[in-house]
Short mmCIF file of C-alpha atoms in Angstrom, two decimals:
data_model
loop_
_atom_site.label_atom_id
_atom_site.label_comp_id
_atom_site.label_asym_id
_atom_site.label_seq_id
_atom_site.Cartn_x
_atom_site.Cartn_y
_atom_site.Cartn_z
CA UNK A 26 71.21 -20.06 -199.51
CA UNK A 27 71.04 -23.86 -199.34
CA UNK A 28 74.21 -24.13 -201.40
CA UNK A 29 76.02 -21.88 -198.97
CA UNK A 30 74.71 -23.83 -196.01
CA UNK A 31 75.92 -27.08 -197.52
CA UNK A 32 79.51 -25.87 -197.71
CA UNK A 33 79.70 -24.45 -194.23
CA UNK A 34 82.23 -26.49 -192.32
CA UNK A 35 81.08 -24.94 -189.07
CA UNK A 36 77.77 -23.77 -187.70
CA UNK A 37 78.46 -21.19 -185.06
CA UNK A 38 76.14 -20.54 -182.17
CA UNK A 39 77.89 -18.28 -179.68
CA UNK A 40 76.05 -17.34 -176.52
CA UNK A 41 77.20 -14.72 -174.11
CA UNK A 42 77.29 -16.06 -170.57
CA UNK A 43 77.84 -12.49 -169.40
CA UNK A 44 74.16 -11.86 -170.08
CA UNK A 45 73.48 -13.68 -166.84
CA UNK A 46 75.89 -11.79 -164.58
CA UNK A 47 76.63 -8.08 -164.77
CA UNK A 48 80.35 -7.55 -165.34
CA UNK A 49 82.28 -5.30 -163.01
CA UNK A 50 82.14 -1.69 -164.12
CA UNK A 51 84.89 -0.93 -161.61
CA UNK A 52 87.24 -3.44 -163.25
CA UNK A 53 86.46 -2.04 -166.70
CA UNK A 54 87.17 1.56 -165.69
CA UNK A 55 90.30 0.51 -163.82
CA UNK A 56 91.50 -1.22 -166.97
CA UNK A 57 90.82 1.93 -169.03
CA UNK A 58 93.01 4.01 -166.73
CA UNK A 59 95.73 1.38 -166.75
CA UNK A 60 95.83 1.28 -170.55
CA UNK A 61 95.89 5.04 -171.15
CA UNK A 62 98.41 7.62 -169.98
CA UNK A 63 98.34 11.06 -168.43
CA UNK A 64 99.32 12.71 -171.71
CA UNK A 65 95.88 11.76 -173.04
CA UNK A 66 93.75 11.27 -169.91
CA UNK A 67 90.58 9.24 -170.36
CA UNK A 68 88.75 10.34 -167.20
CA UNK A 69 86.75 13.09 -168.91
CA UNK A 70 85.78 10.75 -171.74
CA UNK A 71 83.93 8.29 -169.47
CA UNK A 72 80.28 8.73 -168.55
CA UNK A 73 78.97 6.08 -166.18
CA UNK A 74 75.44 5.00 -167.03
CA UNK A 75 73.10 6.55 -164.49
CA UNK A 76 69.96 8.65 -164.64
CA UNK A 77 71.71 11.97 -164.19
CA UNK A 78 71.09 14.81 -166.61
CA UNK A 79 74.72 14.79 -167.74
CA UNK A 80 74.65 11.12 -168.74
CA UNK A 81 71.25 11.33 -170.38
CA UNK A 82 72.43 14.32 -172.40
CA UNK A 83 75.46 12.36 -173.59
CA UNK A 84 73.26 9.43 -174.61
CA UNK A 85 70.48 11.43 -176.28
CA UNK A 86 72.72 13.82 -178.26
CA UNK A 87 73.49 11.12 -180.80
CA UNK A 88 70.21 9.21 -180.64
CA UNK A 89 68.37 10.13 -183.83
CA UNK A 90 65.39 7.78 -183.49
CA UNK A 91 63.03 8.49 -180.59
CA UNK A 92 62.13 4.80 -180.49
CA UNK A 93 65.45 4.27 -178.70
CA UNK A 94 65.42 7.37 -176.52
CA UNK A 95 65.57 5.57 -173.16
CA UNK A 96 68.90 3.93 -172.27
CA UNK A 97 68.82 0.31 -171.13
CA UNK A 98 70.21 1.06 -167.67
CA UNK A 99 70.11 -2.62 -166.75
CA UNK A 100 72.66 -3.41 -169.46
CA UNK A 101 74.43 -0.19 -170.45
CA UNK A 102 77.47 0.32 -168.20
CA UNK A 103 79.08 3.46 -169.61
CA UNK A 104 79.70 5.66 -172.61
CA UNK A 105 83.31 6.25 -173.59
CA UNK A 106 83.41 9.35 -175.81
CA UNK A 107 86.96 8.76 -177.02
CA UNK A 108 89.18 11.79 -177.49
CA UNK A 109 92.33 9.95 -178.60
CA UNK A 110 93.14 6.74 -180.45
CA UNK A 111 94.47 5.27 -177.18
CA UNK A 112 90.96 5.62 -175.70
CA UNK A 113 89.54 3.54 -178.55
CA UNK A 114 92.24 0.90 -178.14
CA UNK A 115 91.75 0.73 -174.37
CA UNK A 116 87.96 0.45 -174.68
CA UNK A 117 88.25 -2.51 -177.04
CA UNK A 118 90.82 -4.35 -174.93
CA UNK A 119 89.12 -3.65 -171.60
CA UNK A 120 85.64 -4.53 -172.82
CA UNK A 121 86.91 -7.78 -174.27
CA UNK A 122 88.88 -8.78 -171.15
CA UNK A 123 85.91 -8.03 -168.89
CA UNK A 124 83.26 -9.85 -170.91
CA UNK A 125 81.49 -6.66 -171.95
CA UNK A 126 79.97 -6.12 -175.38
CA UNK A 127 80.93 -2.98 -177.27
CA UNK A 128 78.74 -0.88 -179.56
CA UNK A 129 80.31 1.80 -181.76
CA UNK A 130 78.52 5.02 -182.62
CA UNK A 131 79.77 7.74 -184.97
CA UNK A 132 76.75 9.87 -185.88
CA UNK A 133 73.86 8.06 -184.25
CA UNK A 134 71.85 7.56 -187.44
CA UNK A 135 71.67 3.79 -187.07
CA UNK A 136 68.01 3.26 -187.99
CA UNK A 137 67.54 0.41 -185.51
CA UNK A 138 69.74 1.79 -182.74
CA UNK A 139 72.11 -1.18 -182.88
CA UNK A 140 75.08 1.14 -182.38
CA UNK A 141 73.84 2.18 -178.94
CA UNK A 142 71.38 -0.48 -177.73
CA UNK A 143 71.94 -4.04 -176.50
CA UNK A 144 70.22 -6.62 -174.30
CA UNK A 145 73.50 -7.84 -172.76
CA UNK A 146 76.02 -5.84 -170.66
CA UNK A 147 77.70 -3.33 -172.95
CA UNK A 148 79.46 -0.01 -173.32
CA UNK A 149 79.02 2.57 -176.07
CA UNK A 150 82.20 3.73 -177.76
CA UNK A 151 81.15 7.14 -179.05
CA UNK A 152 83.37 8.60 -181.76
CA UNK A 153 81.96 12.13 -182.01
CA UNK A 154 85.04 13.79 -180.49
CA UNK A 155 87.27 12.22 -183.13
CA UNK A 156 86.31 14.50 -186.00
CA UNK A 157 89.46 15.96 -187.57
CA UNK A 158 89.51 16.47 -191.33
CA UNK A 159 92.54 17.30 -193.49
CA UNK A 160 92.25 18.13 -197.18
CA UNK A 161 95.14 18.03 -199.65
CA UNK A 162 94.07 19.85 -202.80
CA UNK A 163 97.05 18.99 -205.10
CA UNK A 164 96.52 15.24 -204.58
CA UNK A 165 92.71 15.56 -204.35
CA UNK A 166 92.74 13.54 -201.13
CA UNK A 167 91.26 13.96 -197.65
CA UNK A 168 91.55 12.17 -194.30
CA UNK A 169 88.36 12.23 -192.25
CA UNK A 170 87.91 10.78 -188.78
CA UNK A 171 84.90 8.59 -188.02
CA UNK A 172 83.10 11.10 -185.79
CA UNK A 173 83.15 13.94 -188.32
CA UNK A 174 79.79 14.62 -189.93
CA UNK A 175 79.17 14.85 -193.65
CA UNK A 176 78.34 18.53 -193.18
CA UNK A 177 81.76 19.10 -191.62
CA UNK A 178 83.47 17.15 -194.40
CA UNK A 179 81.68 19.04 -197.17
CA UNK A 180 82.46 22.39 -195.56
CA UNK A 181 86.14 21.56 -195.13
CA UNK A 182 86.47 20.34 -198.72
CA UNK A 183 84.81 23.48 -200.08
CA UNK A 184 86.96 25.72 -197.89
CA UNK A 185 89.97 24.16 -199.60
CA UNK A 186 88.60 24.08 -203.16
CA UNK A 187 85.35 25.12 -204.83
CA UNK A 188 85.76 22.47 -207.54
CA UNK A 189 86.25 19.40 -205.34
CA UNK A 190 83.57 17.32 -203.63
CA UNK A 191 82.98 13.93 -202.06
CA UNK A 192 80.17 11.62 -203.29
CA UNK A 193 78.31 10.88 -200.06
CA UNK A 194 74.84 11.41 -198.60
CA UNK A 195 72.61 14.45 -198.31
CA UNK A 196 72.04 14.38 -194.53
CA UNK A 197 74.62 16.69 -192.97
CA UNK A 198 74.54 15.20 -189.46
CA UNK A 199 75.43 11.63 -190.50
CA UNK A 200 78.77 10.45 -189.09
CA UNK A 201 81.50 9.52 -191.57
CA UNK A 202 82.42 6.29 -189.78
CA UNK A 203 79.18 4.39 -190.27
CA UNK A 204 78.07 6.12 -193.45
CA UNK A 205 81.17 5.20 -195.42
CA UNK A 206 81.64 1.70 -194.00
CA UNK A 207 78.06 0.74 -194.94
CA UNK A 208 78.35 1.95 -198.53
CA UNK A 209 76.73 5.36 -198.16
CA UNK A 210 75.56 7.01 -201.38
CA UNK A 211 74.35 10.38 -202.59
CA UNK A 212 73.39 12.42 -205.62
CA UNK A 213 76.80 12.03 -207.30
CA UNK A 214 76.49 8.24 -207.48
CA UNK A 215 75.62 8.03 -211.18
CA UNK A 216 78.74 10.02 -212.05
CA UNK A 217 81.18 8.83 -209.40
CA UNK A 218 79.74 5.81 -207.61
CA UNK A 219 79.41 5.70 -203.84
CA UNK A 220 81.58 6.45 -200.81
CA UNK A 221 83.44 3.14 -200.69
CA UNK A 222 84.53 3.51 -204.31
CA UNK A 223 86.74 6.42 -203.22
CA UNK A 224 88.32 5.05 -200.03
CA UNK A 225 92.05 4.53 -200.56
CA UNK A 226 93.17 3.91 -196.98
CA UNK A 227 91.72 3.56 -193.49
CA UNK A 228 92.71 3.34 -189.86
CA UNK A 229 91.05 0.60 -187.85
CA UNK A 230 91.45 -0.65 -184.28
CA UNK A 231 91.22 -4.42 -184.38
CA UNK A 232 89.99 -6.94 -181.79
CA UNK A 233 93.41 -6.93 -180.09
CA UNK A 234 93.51 -3.15 -179.79
CA UNK A 235 96.05 -2.72 -182.58
CA UNK A 236 95.88 0.31 -184.86
CA UNK A 237 96.01 -0.87 -188.47
CA UNK A 238 96.12 0.89 -191.83
CA UNK A 239 95.56 -0.54 -195.29
CA UNK A 240 99.07 -1.92 -195.55
CA UNK A 241 99.05 -3.58 -192.13
CA UNK A 242 95.46 -4.84 -192.18
CA UNK A 243 95.77 -6.44 -195.61
CA UNK A 244 93.59 -6.20 -198.69
CA UNK A 245 90.95 -8.70 -197.56
CA UNK A 246 90.04 -6.74 -194.44
CA UNK A 247 90.31 -3.46 -196.35
CA UNK A 248 87.85 -4.89 -198.89
CA UNK A 249 85.42 -5.98 -196.15
CA UNK A 250 85.16 -2.62 -194.36
CA UNK A 251 84.21 -0.90 -197.63
CA UNK A 252 80.53 -1.76 -197.66
CA UNK A 253 80.45 -4.65 -195.20
CA UNK A 254 80.04 -2.29 -192.27
CA UNK A 255 82.88 -1.61 -189.86
CA UNK A 256 81.05 -2.91 -186.81
CA UNK A 257 81.73 -6.59 -187.49
CA UNK A 258 85.47 -6.19 -187.98
CA UNK A 259 86.77 -3.50 -185.65
CA UNK A 260 86.48 0.19 -184.89
CA UNK A 261 86.94 2.53 -187.85
CA UNK A 262 89.05 5.47 -186.73
CA UNK A 263 89.45 7.34 -190.02
CA UNK A 264 89.19 7.14 -193.81
CA UNK A 265 91.47 8.40 -196.56
CA UNK A 266 89.34 9.52 -199.48
CA UNK A 267 89.77 10.41 -203.13
CA UNK A 268 87.88 13.63 -203.80
CA UNK A 269 86.06 14.17 -207.10
CA UNK A 270 85.74 17.10 -209.51
CA UNK A 271 82.62 19.26 -209.69
CA UNK A 272 81.97 22.46 -211.65
CA UNK A 273 81.83 25.78 -209.81
CA UNK A 274 78.16 26.08 -210.75
CA UNK A 275 75.60 23.24 -210.66
CA UNK A 276 71.90 23.31 -211.44
CA UNK A 277 69.11 21.93 -209.23
CA UNK A 278 65.34 21.81 -209.44
CA UNK A 279 62.37 20.57 -207.43
CA UNK A 280 59.06 19.86 -209.20
CA UNK A 281 55.86 18.44 -207.68
CA UNK A 282 53.33 16.32 -209.53
CA UNK A 283 50.20 15.18 -207.69
CA UNK A 284 48.12 12.25 -208.85
CA UNK A 285 45.59 14.73 -210.21
CA UNK A 286 48.37 16.35 -212.27
CA UNK A 287 49.36 13.02 -213.80
CA UNK A 288 52.00 12.13 -211.21
CA UNK A 289 51.68 8.39 -211.83
CA UNK A 290 52.32 8.75 -215.58
CA UNK A 291 55.26 11.12 -215.04
CA UNK A 292 56.80 8.75 -212.49
CA UNK A 293 56.33 5.76 -214.79
CA UNK A 294 58.29 7.59 -217.50
CA UNK A 295 60.94 8.50 -214.88
CA UNK A 296 61.55 4.77 -214.42
CA UNK A 297 62.34 4.45 -218.12
CA UNK A 298 64.66 7.46 -218.46
CA UNK A 299 66.31 8.23 -215.10
CA UNK A 300 69.03 5.56 -215.47
CA UNK A 301 69.77 6.64 -219.06
CA UNK A 302 70.28 10.36 -218.44
CA UNK A 303 73.85 11.70 -218.74
CA UNK A 304 75.83 10.58 -215.68
CA UNK A 305 76.01 14.12 -214.32
CA UNK A 306 72.22 14.25 -213.90
CA UNK A 307 70.61 12.64 -210.84
CA UNK A 308 66.84 12.87 -210.36
CA UNK A 309 65.33 11.47 -207.16
CA UNK A 310 61.58 10.82 -207.03
CA UNK A 311 59.77 11.12 -203.69
CA UNK A 312 56.16 9.93 -203.58
CA UNK A 313 54.54 11.23 -200.38
CA UNK A 314 51.14 11.77 -198.80
CA UNK A 315 49.99 15.41 -198.92
CA UNK A 316 46.77 17.34 -198.35
CA UNK A 317 44.44 17.42 -201.34
CA UNK A 318 42.63 20.42 -202.77
CA UNK A 319 39.50 19.72 -200.72
CA UNK A 320 39.47 19.99 -196.94
CA UNK A 321 40.16 16.67 -195.23
CA UNK A 322 41.19 15.03 -198.49
CA UNK A 323 44.59 13.50 -199.06
CA UNK A 324 46.50 12.62 -202.21
CA UNK A 325 49.95 11.55 -203.34
CA UNK A 326 52.45 14.08 -204.63
CA UNK A 327 55.61 12.90 -206.35
CA UNK A 328 58.39 15.40 -205.70
CA UNK A 329 61.26 15.25 -208.18
CA UNK A 330 64.58 16.55 -206.84
CA UNK A 331 67.36 16.91 -209.39
CA UNK A 332 71.01 17.87 -209.52
CA UNK A 333 72.98 18.45 -212.70
CA UNK A 334 76.72 18.96 -213.02
CA UNK A 335 76.27 21.85 -215.44
CA UNK A 336 74.21 24.89 -216.35
CA UNK A 337 70.48 25.37 -216.84
CA UNK A 338 70.55 25.64 -220.65
CA UNK A 339 72.15 22.22 -221.02
CA UNK A 340 69.82 20.69 -218.45
CA UNK A 341 66.71 22.09 -220.14
CA UNK A 342 67.82 20.60 -223.47
CA UNK A 343 68.29 17.16 -221.87
CA UNK A 344 64.91 17.30 -220.14
CA UNK A 345 62.96 18.55 -223.16
CA UNK A 346 64.40 15.80 -225.31
CA UNK A 347 64.17 12.88 -222.87
CA UNK A 348 61.41 13.68 -220.38
CA UNK A 349 59.06 16.41 -221.62
CA UNK A 350 56.28 14.87 -219.50
CA UNK A 351 57.73 16.54 -216.40
CA UNK A 352 57.07 19.97 -217.94
CA UNK A 353 60.24 21.50 -216.48
CA UNK A 354 60.46 25.28 -216.84
CA UNK A 355 63.55 27.46 -216.65
CA UNK A 356 62.17 29.19 -213.57
CA UNK A 357 62.12 25.80 -211.77
CA UNK A 358 65.91 25.66 -212.02
CA UNK A 359 68.47 27.25 -209.71
CA UNK A 360 72.19 27.56 -210.30
CA UNK A 361 74.47 27.33 -207.26
CA UNK A 362 77.72 26.01 -205.83
CA UNK A 363 78.10 22.36 -204.85
CA UNK A 364 78.07 23.25 -201.14
CA UNK A 365 74.82 25.15 -201.55
CA UNK A 366 73.24 22.15 -203.26
CA UNK A 367 73.60 20.29 -199.96
CA UNK A 368 71.26 22.87 -198.40
CA UNK A 369 68.82 22.47 -201.29
CA UNK A 370 68.70 18.69 -200.84
CA UNK A 371 68.09 19.12 -197.10
CA UNK A 372 65.10 21.40 -197.87
CA UNK A 373 66.57 24.41 -196.08
CA UNK A 374 64.94 27.71 -197.09
CA UNK A 375 66.72 29.71 -199.77
CA UNK A 376 69.32 32.00 -198.23
CA UNK A 377 70.15 29.67 -195.30
CA UNK A 378 73.85 30.12 -194.47
CA UNK A 379 76.08 27.12 -195.17
CA UNK A 380 77.32 27.33 -191.56
CA UNK A 381 74.20 25.34 -190.64
CA UNK A 382 76.01 22.30 -192.05
CA UNK A 383 78.26 22.42 -188.99
CA UNK A 384 75.38 22.19 -186.50
CA UNK A 385 75.19 19.07 -184.37
CA UNK A 386 71.66 18.60 -183.00
CA UNK A 387 71.55 17.78 -179.28
CA UNK A 388 68.02 16.38 -179.35
CA UNK A 389 66.62 13.35 -181.22
CA UNK A 390 64.42 13.56 -184.29
CA UNK A 391 61.18 11.66 -184.74
CA UNK A 392 59.86 8.24 -183.96
CA UNK A 393 60.48 6.53 -187.27
CA UNK A 394 60.82 3.27 -189.15
CA UNK A 395 62.53 2.78 -192.50
CA UNK A 396 62.94 -0.08 -194.96
CA UNK A 397 64.58 -0.52 -198.35
CA UNK A 398 64.25 -2.31 -201.66
CA UNK A 399 65.99 -2.58 -205.03
CA UNK A 400 63.98 -2.47 -208.25
CA UNK A 401 65.15 -4.33 -211.38
CA UNK A 402 62.31 -3.58 -213.82
CA UNK A 403 59.76 -0.76 -214.02
CA UNK A 404 56.88 -0.96 -211.57
CA UNK A 405 53.67 -1.04 -213.66
CA UNK A 406 51.14 1.73 -213.20
CA UNK A 407 48.74 -0.74 -211.55
CA UNK A 408 51.46 -1.52 -209.00
CA UNK A 409 52.11 2.15 -208.35
CA UNK A 410 48.39 2.72 -207.79
CA UNK A 411 48.39 -0.15 -205.31
CA UNK A 412 51.23 1.56 -203.41
CA UNK A 413 49.37 4.89 -203.41
CA UNK A 414 46.25 3.21 -202.06
CA UNK A 415 48.27 1.66 -199.24
CA UNK A 416 49.99 4.94 -198.38
CA UNK A 417 46.69 6.82 -198.26
CA UNK A 418 45.33 4.37 -195.67
CA UNK A 419 47.81 5.60 -193.06
CA UNK A 420 47.45 8.64 -190.84
CA UNK A 421 51.22 8.81 -190.29
CA UNK A 422 53.66 10.88 -192.29
CA UNK A 423 54.81 8.42 -194.95
CA UNK A 424 57.03 8.76 -198.00
CA UNK A 425 59.30 6.92 -200.37
CA UNK A 426 62.55 7.89 -202.05
CA UNK A 427 63.31 6.36 -205.43
CA UNK A 428 67.03 6.82 -206.14
CA UNK A 429 68.14 6.13 -209.72
CA UNK A 430 71.00 3.87 -210.72
CA UNK A 431 72.69 3.70 -214.12
CA UNK A 432 75.87 5.50 -215.05
CA UNK A 433 79.02 4.34 -213.34
CA UNK A 434 77.04 2.12 -210.95
CA UNK A 435 76.48 -0.24 -213.90
CA UNK A 436 80.21 -0.50 -214.56
CA UNK A 437 81.67 -1.16 -211.11
CA UNK A 438 81.82 -4.94 -210.45
CA UNK A 439 79.66 -6.18 -207.56
CA UNK A 440 82.79 -7.73 -206.02
CA UNK A 441 84.97 -4.60 -206.24
CA UNK A 442 84.01 -3.73 -202.66
CA UNK A 443 81.83 -5.49 -200.09
CA UNK A 444 78.89 -3.32 -201.26
CA UNK A 445 77.22 -5.58 -203.87
CA UNK A 446 74.20 -3.71 -205.30
CA UNK A 447 75.51 -2.60 -208.66
CA UNK A 448 74.52 -3.44 -212.26
CA UNK A 449 70.97 -4.58 -212.91
CA UNK A 450 69.20 -2.10 -210.64
CA UNK A 451 66.93 0.64 -211.94
CA UNK A 452 66.62 2.31 -208.56
CA UNK A 453 66.76 1.88 -204.81
CA UNK A 454 63.69 2.57 -202.66
CA UNK A 455 63.69 3.91 -199.14
CA UNK A 456 60.36 3.64 -197.28
CA UNK A 457 60.00 6.00 -194.35
CA UNK A 458 57.28 6.54 -191.77
CA UNK A 459 57.23 8.88 -188.78
CA UNK A 460 54.90 9.36 -185.82
CA UNK A 461 54.77 11.65 -182.82
CA UNK A 462 53.92 9.48 -179.85
CA UNK A 463 55.46 6.33 -178.36
CA UNK A 464 51.94 4.92 -178.00
CA UNK A 465 51.73 4.81 -181.78
CA UNK A 466 54.84 2.71 -182.26
CA UNK A 467 53.33 -0.77 -182.49
CA UNK A 468 50.58 0.28 -184.90
CA UNK A 469 53.07 2.23 -187.01
CA UNK A 470 55.48 -0.68 -187.29
CA UNK A 471 52.58 -2.88 -188.43
CA UNK A 472 51.61 -0.27 -191.02
CA UNK A 473 55.14 -0.23 -192.36
CA UNK A 474 55.11 -4.03 -192.69
CA UNK A 475 51.86 -3.78 -194.66
CA UNK A 476 53.40 -1.14 -196.93
CA UNK A 477 56.50 -3.32 -197.49
CA UNK A 478 54.34 -6.34 -198.30
CA UNK A 479 52.36 -4.32 -200.84
CA UNK A 480 55.59 -3.60 -202.73
CA UNK A 481 56.83 -7.20 -202.78
CA UNK A 482 55.63 -8.17 -206.29
CA UNK A 483 57.54 -5.28 -207.87
CA UNK A 484 61.00 -5.47 -206.31
CA UNK A 485 64.02 -7.80 -206.26
CA UNK A 486 63.48 -11.35 -205.05
CA UNK A 487 65.45 -14.45 -204.03
CA UNK A 488 66.76 -12.67 -202.10
CA UNK A 489 64.71 -9.54 -201.63
CA UNK A 490 67.69 -7.20 -201.44
CA UNK A 491 68.17 -4.53 -198.77
CA UNK A 492 70.56 -1.63 -198.19
CA UNK A 493 72.76 -2.11 -195.14
CA UNK A 494 72.78 1.56 -194.15
CA UNK A 495 68.98 1.56 -194.03
CA UNK A 496 69.20 -0.96 -191.24
CA UNK A 497 66.04 -3.05 -190.91
CA UNK A 498 65.68 -5.55 -188.07
CA UNK A 499 62.62 -7.14 -189.72
CA UNK A 500 64.63 -8.85 -192.46
CA UNK A 501 66.36 -11.12 -189.92
CA UNK A 502 68.29 -10.67 -186.69
CA UNK A 503 69.97 -12.44 -183.82
CA UNK A 504 69.62 -11.66 -180.11
CA UNK A 505 72.25 -9.23 -178.76
CA UNK A 506 74.57 -11.89 -177.40
CA UNK A 507 74.07 -14.67 -179.95
CA UNK A 508 75.20 -15.15 -183.52
CA UNK A 509 73.38 -18.00 -185.22
CA UNK A 510 74.75 -18.62 -188.69
CA UNK A 511 71.40 -19.76 -190.10
CA UNK A 512 69.83 -16.45 -189.10
CA UNK A 513 72.87 -14.45 -190.26
CA UNK A 514 72.57 -16.04 -193.69
CA UNK A 515 69.05 -14.66 -193.99
CA UNK A 516 69.82 -11.00 -193.37
CA UNK A 517 73.38 -11.25 -194.69
CA UNK A 518 72.29 -12.52 -198.11
CA UNK A 519 69.91 -9.56 -198.45
CA UNK A 520 72.49 -6.95 -197.49
CA UNK A 521 75.57 -8.47 -199.13
CA UNK A 522 74.35 -10.96 -201.77
CA UNK A 523 77.24 -13.02 -203.18
CA UNK A 524 79.80 -11.12 -201.09
CA UNK A 525 78.54 -12.63 -197.83
CA UNK A 526 80.68 -15.77 -198.14
CA UNK A 527 83.89 -13.72 -198.41
CA UNK A 528 82.81 -11.41 -195.59
CA UNK A 529 82.30 -14.40 -193.28
CA UNK A 530 85.75 -15.69 -194.09
CA UNK A 531 87.35 -12.30 -193.41
CA UNK A 532 85.47 -12.18 -190.11
CA UNK A 533 86.72 -15.66 -189.18
CA UNK A 534 90.29 -14.59 -189.88
CA UNK A 535 90.30 -11.28 -188.00
CA UNK A 536 87.73 -11.79 -185.23
CA UNK A 537 87.41 -15.57 -184.85
CA UNK A 538 85.90 -15.34 -181.35
CA UNK A 539 83.18 -12.97 -182.60
CA UNK A 540 83.84 -10.15 -180.15
CA UNK A 541 82.50 -7.46 -182.48
CA UNK A 542 78.88 -8.41 -182.85
CA UNK A 543 75.37 -7.05 -182.88
CA UNK A 544 71.96 -8.25 -183.96
CA UNK A 545 72.92 -8.09 -187.63
CA UNK A 546 76.66 -8.68 -187.58
CA UNK A 547 78.60 -11.04 -189.84
CA UNK A 548 79.41 -14.45 -188.31
CA UNK A 549 82.98 -15.80 -188.27
CA UNK A 550 82.60 -18.87 -190.45
CA UNK A 551 85.21 -20.48 -192.67
CA UNK A 552 83.63 -21.70 -195.90
CA UNK A 553 85.26 -24.59 -197.75
#
């Protein structure tokens, strides 16, 4: 950190004077009409921020965290739900010329609401109408627009071929724009890596409203948007993806082990073997608080979710040889198509039709807070018991996901894309806590901090790494209208490690005036 600071030839502190005076909404909307044409009218795409039911519905539909359910009417001017690329271009140009900040939202799963909240005058550019997907089976390629959900992408790919897939996340309602740009991952990561490892082209609207592809944007910007987040560099319109091969039949299982059933010992062994399994086997461990056998008693259950690119017989042989402690039985295993595995991972009941993957919820989920960590060496049993003790103190719903590394993730260089967390990791942790009432927010956030502190001795350090797509404002942030480089170095080094320096230089080249910014954006700084 100090070394990087010493070579900075510029310390940037950009304030937004517009925070003092509310820009003219009338001028902004007039500009939108001027910059679009009647062939693709923008009128129906604009929702002025007011407290009408229609506007609130537009805002809430893609607000997944109830903590951010109420729009900031003092600062939010409008939502532009773009229906054509010209609407995206006009929104960028008109927001910039009128001193209005822009926030881009594709699926609304931004954990801290930074894609639709701001403390300075802003508009939301909502991408959910831009959701076309085209699949070309002979070339094993697909184009997907930013507002398409993973569920829509998976369905479209399977409709075209039952032996092709895309290695992305397990939540069907996540938008492709943000998920891919932040380095989204899923249960194919040990075999095929993550989303950004399969992006071969992209369309992006830059700070001047120009539509660029890989050839016209250049390799440095193309590198940055694959894992550095799109929100600092422009508006991602679409991605061109390499699809990957999967068998027609895969095997999955879900096995629970409570503490009383030796869950701690089984999970300790998981840490030793999960990264060494064949690459086609991915086993996620989820420690969570559950009811105990006695009334009013609670315990920890570790739920092991697995997916194997093959049949049950082969999987059983692998498990019996490498991890007999789990006690896997044939009847625990289910064979199914790749598309059906997405329902399994989402915990849908058996027999749920795959059409549910196309649903777009119109109401938010829970109040929640999430955090992340990377683990380099096995957490000792004493450390695990310390985590269990902390979890059992809370009345909230609380769980962790331990996602194994190994396989191809150990072979892709950390500089291949902007996503840096590669070799040297045993697993990634997601911490997650939910609650039901806004009155519980402050106490719940404090609980989560306590939980995170309890894990500190057992995870990566200097820096304590974090996953960009599990956005966490606690690890460092700037105010909405300010980008202080010193602060950006704090959160940026955790999200991007050694790639931060290059990301800042790309930002300085393509958005030198720092128009695209949020509380955790990348600062435009040239490094000597």
